[in-house]
Structures are given as C-alpha cells and as structure tokens.
mmCIF file of C-alpha atoms in Angstrom:
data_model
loop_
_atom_site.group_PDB
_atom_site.id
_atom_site.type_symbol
_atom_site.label_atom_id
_atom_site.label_comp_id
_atom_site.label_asym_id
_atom_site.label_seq_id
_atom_site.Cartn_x
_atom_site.Cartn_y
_atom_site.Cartn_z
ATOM 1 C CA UNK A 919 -54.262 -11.466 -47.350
ATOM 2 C CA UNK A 920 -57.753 -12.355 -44.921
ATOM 3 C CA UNK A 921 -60.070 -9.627 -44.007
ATOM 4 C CA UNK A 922 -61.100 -9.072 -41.003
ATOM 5 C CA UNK A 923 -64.078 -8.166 -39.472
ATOM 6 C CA UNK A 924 -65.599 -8.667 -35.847
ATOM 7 C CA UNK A 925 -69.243 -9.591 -34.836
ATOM 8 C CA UNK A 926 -70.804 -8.416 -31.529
ATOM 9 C CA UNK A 927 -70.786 -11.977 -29.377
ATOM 10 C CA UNK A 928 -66.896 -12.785 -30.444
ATOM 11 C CA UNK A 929 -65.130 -14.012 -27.191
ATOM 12 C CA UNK A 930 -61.747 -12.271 -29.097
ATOM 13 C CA UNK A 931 -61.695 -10.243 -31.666
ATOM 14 C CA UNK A 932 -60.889 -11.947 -35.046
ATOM 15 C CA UNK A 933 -57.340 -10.365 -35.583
ATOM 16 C CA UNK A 934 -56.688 -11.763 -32.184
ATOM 17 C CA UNK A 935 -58.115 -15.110 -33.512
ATOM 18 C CA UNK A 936 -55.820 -15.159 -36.323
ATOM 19 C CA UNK A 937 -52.853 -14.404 -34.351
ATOM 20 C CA UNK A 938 -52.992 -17.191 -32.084
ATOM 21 C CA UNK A 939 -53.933 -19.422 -34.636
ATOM 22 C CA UNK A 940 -50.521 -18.641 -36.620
ATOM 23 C CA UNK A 941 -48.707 -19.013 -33.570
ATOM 24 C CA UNK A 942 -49.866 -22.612 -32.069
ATOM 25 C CA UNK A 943 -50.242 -23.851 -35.482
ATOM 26 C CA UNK A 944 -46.435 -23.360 -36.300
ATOM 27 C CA UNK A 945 -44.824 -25.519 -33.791
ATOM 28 C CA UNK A 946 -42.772 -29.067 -33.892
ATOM 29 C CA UNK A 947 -46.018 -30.240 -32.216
ATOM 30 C CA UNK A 948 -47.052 -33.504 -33.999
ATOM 31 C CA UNK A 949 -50.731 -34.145 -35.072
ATOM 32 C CA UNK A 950 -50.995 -36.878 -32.724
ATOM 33 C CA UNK A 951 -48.650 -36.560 -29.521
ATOM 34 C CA UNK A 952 -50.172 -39.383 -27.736
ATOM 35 C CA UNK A 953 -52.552 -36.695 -25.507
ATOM 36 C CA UNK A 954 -49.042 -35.919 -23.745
ATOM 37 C CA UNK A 955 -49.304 -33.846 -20.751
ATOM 38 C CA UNK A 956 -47.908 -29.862 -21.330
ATOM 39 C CA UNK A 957 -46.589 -30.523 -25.000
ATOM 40 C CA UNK A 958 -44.785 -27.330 -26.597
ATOM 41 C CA UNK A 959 -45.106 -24.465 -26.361
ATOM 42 C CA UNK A 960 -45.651 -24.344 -22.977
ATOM 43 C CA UNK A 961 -45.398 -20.869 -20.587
ATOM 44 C CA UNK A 962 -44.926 -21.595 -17.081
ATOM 45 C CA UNK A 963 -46.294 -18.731 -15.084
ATOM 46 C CA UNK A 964 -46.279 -18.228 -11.478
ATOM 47 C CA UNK A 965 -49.267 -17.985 -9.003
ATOM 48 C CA UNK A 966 -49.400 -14.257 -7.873
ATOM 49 C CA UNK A 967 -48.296 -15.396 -4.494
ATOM 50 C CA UNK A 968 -45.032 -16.481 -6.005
ATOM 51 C CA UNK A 969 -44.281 -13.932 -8.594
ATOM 52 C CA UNK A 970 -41.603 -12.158 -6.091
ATOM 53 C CA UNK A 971 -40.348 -15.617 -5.392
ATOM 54 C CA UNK A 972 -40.305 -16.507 -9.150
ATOM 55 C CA UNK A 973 -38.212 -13.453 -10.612
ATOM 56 C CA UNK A 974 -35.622 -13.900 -7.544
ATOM 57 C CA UNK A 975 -35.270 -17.631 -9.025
ATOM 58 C CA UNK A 976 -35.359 -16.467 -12.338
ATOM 59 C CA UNK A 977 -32.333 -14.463 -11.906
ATOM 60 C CA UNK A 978 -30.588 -16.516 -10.232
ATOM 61 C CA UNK A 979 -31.076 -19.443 -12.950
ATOM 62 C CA UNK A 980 -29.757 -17.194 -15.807
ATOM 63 C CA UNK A 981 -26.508 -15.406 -13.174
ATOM 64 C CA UNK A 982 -25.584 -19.237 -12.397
ATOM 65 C CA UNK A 983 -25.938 -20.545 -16.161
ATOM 66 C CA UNK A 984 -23.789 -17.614 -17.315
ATOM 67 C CA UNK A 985 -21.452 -18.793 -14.725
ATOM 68 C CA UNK A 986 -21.477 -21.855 -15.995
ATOM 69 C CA UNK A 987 -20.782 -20.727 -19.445
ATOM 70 C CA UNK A 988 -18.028 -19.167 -18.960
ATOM 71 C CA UNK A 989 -15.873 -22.327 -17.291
ATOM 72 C CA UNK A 990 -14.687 -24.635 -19.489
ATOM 73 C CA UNK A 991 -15.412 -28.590 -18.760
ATOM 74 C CA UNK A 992 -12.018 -29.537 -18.412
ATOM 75 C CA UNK A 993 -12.305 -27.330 -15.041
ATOM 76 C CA UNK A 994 -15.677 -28.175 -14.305
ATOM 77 C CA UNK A 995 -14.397 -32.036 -14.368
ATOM 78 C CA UNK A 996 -11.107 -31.345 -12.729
ATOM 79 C CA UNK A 997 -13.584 -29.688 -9.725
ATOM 80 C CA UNK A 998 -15.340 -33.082 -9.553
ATOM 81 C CA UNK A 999 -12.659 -35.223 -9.326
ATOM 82 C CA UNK A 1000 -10.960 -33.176 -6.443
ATOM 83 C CA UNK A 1001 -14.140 -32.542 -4.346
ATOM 84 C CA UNK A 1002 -15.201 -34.642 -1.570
ATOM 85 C CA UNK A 1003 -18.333 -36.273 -2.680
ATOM 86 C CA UNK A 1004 -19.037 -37.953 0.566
ATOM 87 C CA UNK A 1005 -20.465 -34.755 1.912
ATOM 88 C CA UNK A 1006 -22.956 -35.117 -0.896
ATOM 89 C CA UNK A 1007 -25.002 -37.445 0.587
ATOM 90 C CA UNK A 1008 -28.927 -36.179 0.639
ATOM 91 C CA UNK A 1009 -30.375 -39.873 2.197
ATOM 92 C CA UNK A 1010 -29.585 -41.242 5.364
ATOM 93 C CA UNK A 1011 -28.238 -44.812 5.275
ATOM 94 C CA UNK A 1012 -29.570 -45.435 8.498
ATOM 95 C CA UNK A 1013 -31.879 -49.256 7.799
ATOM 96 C CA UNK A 1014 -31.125 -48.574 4.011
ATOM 97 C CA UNK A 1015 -31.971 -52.092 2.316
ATOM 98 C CA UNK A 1016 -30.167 -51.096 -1.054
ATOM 99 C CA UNK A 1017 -28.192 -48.807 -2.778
ATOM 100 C CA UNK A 1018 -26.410 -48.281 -6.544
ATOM 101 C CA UNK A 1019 -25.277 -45.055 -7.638
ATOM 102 C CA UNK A 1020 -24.601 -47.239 -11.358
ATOM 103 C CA UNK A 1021 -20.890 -45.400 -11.373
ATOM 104 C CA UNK A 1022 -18.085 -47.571 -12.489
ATOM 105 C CA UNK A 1023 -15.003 -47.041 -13.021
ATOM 106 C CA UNK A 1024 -13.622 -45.336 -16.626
ATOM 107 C CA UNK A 1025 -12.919 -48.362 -19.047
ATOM 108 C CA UNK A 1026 -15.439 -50.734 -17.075
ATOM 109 C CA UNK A 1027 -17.990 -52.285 -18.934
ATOM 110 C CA UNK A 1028 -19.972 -52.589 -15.664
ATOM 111 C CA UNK A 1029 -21.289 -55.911 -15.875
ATOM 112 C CA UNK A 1030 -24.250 -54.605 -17.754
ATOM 113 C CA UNK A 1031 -26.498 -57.057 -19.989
ATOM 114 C CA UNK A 1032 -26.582 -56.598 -23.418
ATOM 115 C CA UNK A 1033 -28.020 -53.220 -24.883
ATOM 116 C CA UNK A 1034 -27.353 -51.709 -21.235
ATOM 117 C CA UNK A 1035 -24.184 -49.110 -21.009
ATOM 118 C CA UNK A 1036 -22.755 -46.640 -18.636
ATOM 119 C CA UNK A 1037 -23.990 -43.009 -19.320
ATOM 120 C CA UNK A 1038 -20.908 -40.721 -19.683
ATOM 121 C CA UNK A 1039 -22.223 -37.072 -20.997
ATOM 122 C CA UNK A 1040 -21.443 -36.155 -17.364
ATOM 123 C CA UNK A 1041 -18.265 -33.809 -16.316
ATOM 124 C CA UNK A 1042 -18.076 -36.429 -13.372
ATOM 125 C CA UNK A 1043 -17.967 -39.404 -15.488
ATOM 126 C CA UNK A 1044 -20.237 -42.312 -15.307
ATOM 127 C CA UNK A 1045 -23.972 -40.739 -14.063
ATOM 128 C CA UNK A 1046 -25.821 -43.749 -14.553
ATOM 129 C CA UNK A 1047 -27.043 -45.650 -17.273
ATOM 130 C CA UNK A 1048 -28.581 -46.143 -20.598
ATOM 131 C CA UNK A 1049 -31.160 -48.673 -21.921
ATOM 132 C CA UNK A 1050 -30.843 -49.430 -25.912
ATOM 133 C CA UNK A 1051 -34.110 -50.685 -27.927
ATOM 134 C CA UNK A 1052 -35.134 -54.603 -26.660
ATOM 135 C CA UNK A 1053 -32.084 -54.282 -23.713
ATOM 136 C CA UNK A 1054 -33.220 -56.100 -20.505
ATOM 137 C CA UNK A 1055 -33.241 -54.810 -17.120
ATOM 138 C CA UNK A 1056 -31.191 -54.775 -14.278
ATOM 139 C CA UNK A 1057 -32.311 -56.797 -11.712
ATOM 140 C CA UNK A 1058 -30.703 -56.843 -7.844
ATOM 141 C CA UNK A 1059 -31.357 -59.940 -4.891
ATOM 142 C CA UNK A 1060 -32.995 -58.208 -2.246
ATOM 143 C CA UNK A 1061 -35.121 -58.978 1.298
ATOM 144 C CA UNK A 1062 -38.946 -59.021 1.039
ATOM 145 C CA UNK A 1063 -40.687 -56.417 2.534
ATOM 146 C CA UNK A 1064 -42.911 -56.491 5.839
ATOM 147 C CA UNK A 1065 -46.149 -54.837 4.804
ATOM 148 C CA UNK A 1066 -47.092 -53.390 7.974
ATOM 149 C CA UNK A 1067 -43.470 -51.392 7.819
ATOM 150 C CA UNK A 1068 -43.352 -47.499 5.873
ATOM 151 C CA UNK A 1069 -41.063 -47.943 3.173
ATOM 152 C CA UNK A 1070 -39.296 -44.651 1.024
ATOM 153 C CA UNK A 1071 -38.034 -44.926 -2.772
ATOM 154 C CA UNK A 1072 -35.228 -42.171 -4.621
ATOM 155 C CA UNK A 1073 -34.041 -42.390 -8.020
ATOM 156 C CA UNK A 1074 -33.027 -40.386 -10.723
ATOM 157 C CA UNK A 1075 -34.352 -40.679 -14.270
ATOM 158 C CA UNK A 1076 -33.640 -38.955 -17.381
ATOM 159 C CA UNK A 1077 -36.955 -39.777 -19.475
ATOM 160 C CA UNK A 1078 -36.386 -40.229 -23.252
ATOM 161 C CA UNK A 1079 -38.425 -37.459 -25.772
ATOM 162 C CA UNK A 1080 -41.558 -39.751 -26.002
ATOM 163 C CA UNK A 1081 -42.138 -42.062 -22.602
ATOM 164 C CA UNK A 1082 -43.321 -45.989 -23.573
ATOM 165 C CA UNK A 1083 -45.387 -48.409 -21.534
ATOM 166 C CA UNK A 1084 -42.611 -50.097 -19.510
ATOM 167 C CA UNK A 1085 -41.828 -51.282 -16.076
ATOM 168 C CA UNK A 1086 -39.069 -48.220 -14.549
ATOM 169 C CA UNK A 1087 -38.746 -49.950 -10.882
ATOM 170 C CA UNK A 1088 -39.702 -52.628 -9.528
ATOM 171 C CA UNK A 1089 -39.138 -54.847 -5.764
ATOM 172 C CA UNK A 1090 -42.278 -56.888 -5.517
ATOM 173 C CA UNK A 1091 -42.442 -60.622 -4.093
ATOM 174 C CA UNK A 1092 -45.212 -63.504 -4.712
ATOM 175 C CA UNK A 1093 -45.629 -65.748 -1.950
ATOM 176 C CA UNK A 1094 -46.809 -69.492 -2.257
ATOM 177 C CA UNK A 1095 -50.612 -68.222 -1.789
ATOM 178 C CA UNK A 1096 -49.283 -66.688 -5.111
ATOM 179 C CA UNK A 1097 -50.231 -62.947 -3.386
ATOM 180 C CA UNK A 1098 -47.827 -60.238 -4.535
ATOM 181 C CA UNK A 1099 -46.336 -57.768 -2.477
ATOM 182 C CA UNK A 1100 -44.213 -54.563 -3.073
ATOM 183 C CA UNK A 1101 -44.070 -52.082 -5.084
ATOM 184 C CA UNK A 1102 -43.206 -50.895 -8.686
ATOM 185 C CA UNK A 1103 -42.980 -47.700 -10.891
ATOM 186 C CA UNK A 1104 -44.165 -47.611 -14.464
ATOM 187 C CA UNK A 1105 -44.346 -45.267 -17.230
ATOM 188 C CA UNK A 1106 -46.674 -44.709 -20.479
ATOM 189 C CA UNK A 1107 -46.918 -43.315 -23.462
ATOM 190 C CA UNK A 1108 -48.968 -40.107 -21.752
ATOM 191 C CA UNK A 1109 -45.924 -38.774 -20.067
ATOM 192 C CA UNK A 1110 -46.912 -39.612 -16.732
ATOM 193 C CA UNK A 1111 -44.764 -42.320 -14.327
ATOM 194 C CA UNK A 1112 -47.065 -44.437 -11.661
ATOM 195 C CA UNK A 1113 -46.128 -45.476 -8.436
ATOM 196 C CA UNK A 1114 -48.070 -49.017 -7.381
ATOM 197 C CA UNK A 1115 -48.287 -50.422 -4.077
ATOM 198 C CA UNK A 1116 -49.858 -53.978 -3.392
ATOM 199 C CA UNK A 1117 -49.781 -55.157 0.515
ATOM 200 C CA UNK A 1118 -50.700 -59.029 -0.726
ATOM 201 C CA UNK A 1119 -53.738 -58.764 1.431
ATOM 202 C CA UNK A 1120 -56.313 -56.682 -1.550
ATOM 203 C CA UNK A 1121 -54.928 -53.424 -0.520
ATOM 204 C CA UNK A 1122 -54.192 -51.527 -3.754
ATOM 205 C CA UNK A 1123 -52.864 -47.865 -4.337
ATOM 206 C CA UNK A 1124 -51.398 -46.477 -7.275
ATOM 207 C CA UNK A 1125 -50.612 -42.459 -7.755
ATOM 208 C CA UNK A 1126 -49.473 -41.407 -10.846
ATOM 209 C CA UNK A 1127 -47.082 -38.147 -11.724
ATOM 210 C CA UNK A 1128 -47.052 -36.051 -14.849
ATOM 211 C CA UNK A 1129 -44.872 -33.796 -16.514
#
C-alpha cells in the first residue's frame, strides 16, 4: 500500500498521479512500438464544434452495428450476390488509365505470383488480396504519364498490425536521360503511408499520412 501525500507546486495531485500511472502502464503497449503514431489506448474526442455532430454519429454507428448483429451472413451474402453492384460505382471512368477491383471468381487462383492469394473474409467473396512474407508484387503494363497533366489515385488497403518499410503503389517511368517520372506510395515502420511525386525535371513532393 503507497502513501500519499501532496506538495504545494504538484501539477496533479499525487493520488491522481498514481492513478494514471496504473492505468497507461497496464496496456498491450510494447516497450518499444517503433514511435507509432496514436498507439493504445487511444480516446478520440471531438472538437466542441462537432460534439452535436459526433453523438448523432455515434448513435448511429452502434443502431447500424446492432443491425448488423442481428442478420446472419448467410443473408448478408445472399444480399450481395442479388444486388446490383454496378450502381456502386464512386469514380468516374471517364479518361480512367487503369482499373482492378482484384475479384475473381470462387475456385480461381487468380493468376497471382507465389505468396500472393485472393482475400475471402468478405460476405461478397473475393475483396482483394493478400501478400504472404517475401511474396512479390503485382505489377500491371501501363502508358507513361504526361507531367504537365493532373493525375488522381484510389485504393483500398487493409494495413497489417505493425506497417514495414515497403513500396504499397507504384507507376513511375525512367526515360533514356535515366530521369524518373510518376508516382509511388510507401509505407514504414511509423505507421504513416507517403505519397511521392517526381515530374523528371527536379520537381519533388512527397506528403505523408498517419494513423
């Protein structure tokens, strides 16, 4: 059992102290988490601005998750087979220069490379895909890009417990002056993923995204 006792310049008061100390030192936290952004435990409050906004969405989150709980996957799949997923389409085609959803059909092994497989753990099927320890990428012919044109980039990705240094995307061109152009989207061990930009003419620009 500690005793406690306060002095007149504490910033808390030592119960206080103590309390907080038992709490964020009894977590699944490692010693060392690689200085990963918002490790647990984490408490996401709102902006006072947003706290109306916040509750609404809160409620809604736990009225649609109870929904969910209470219909069986065979139904939830049965819904996704019979729907019309063409009306699903969130990005306009219009001077698309690729596209791969990474869905194939049920008993296909896809054409993958080795330590590369389709992703089933979705109610709709195949939802992707999954990248085994040493597997090689997937790599897709396409057009070089014209520098002086605006370019936009979607994807989905379902990031693994601890992120590694690795190359995520990539379309990116070296001409014979042996200047590279393009773009590509890496990750690191910090839990952030960086988007790089390289015109082949010194322009640079790289933003990076945490979570």
């Amino acid at each position: 059992m500690r005793g406690f006792h306060d002095h007149k310049y504490d910033p808390l008061k030592q119960r206080d102290f103590y309390r907080l100390a038992a709490f964020f030192n009894n977590t699944t936290q490692p010693p060392n988490d690689g200085n990963q952004k918002d490790a647990p435990p984490v408490a996401v409050l709102p902006s006072a601005e947003h706290e109306a906004e916040w509750t609404t969405l809160q409620g809604l989150r736990r009225t649609l998750l109870a929904e969910k709980g209470r219909r069986p996957d065979v139904e939830v799949r049965a819904w996704w087979e019979s729907s019309d997923r063409r009306s699903l389409e969130v990005v306009s085609s219009a001077g698309q220069m690729f596209s791969d959803s990474l869905r194939r059909p049920a008993g296909s092994k896809g054409g993958w490379p080795e330590g590369v497989r389709s992703a089933r753990a979705h109610p709709g099927g195949d939802r992707g895909v999954r990248f085994g320890d040493g597997a090689g990428g997937l790599t897709r012919q396409l057009p070089g890009l014209d520098t002086d044109q605006a370019i936009s980039i979607s994807f989905w990705l379902r990031t693994p417990e601890k992120l590694v240094s690795t190359t995520v995307l990539e379309h990116r061109h070296t001409g014979k002056d042996k200047k590279t152009s393009g773009w590509r989207i890496t990750s690191n061990p910090r839990g952030t993923l960086s988007f790089e930009l390289s015109d082949a003419r010194g322009a640079f620009g790289q933003r990076a995204a945490s979570w």
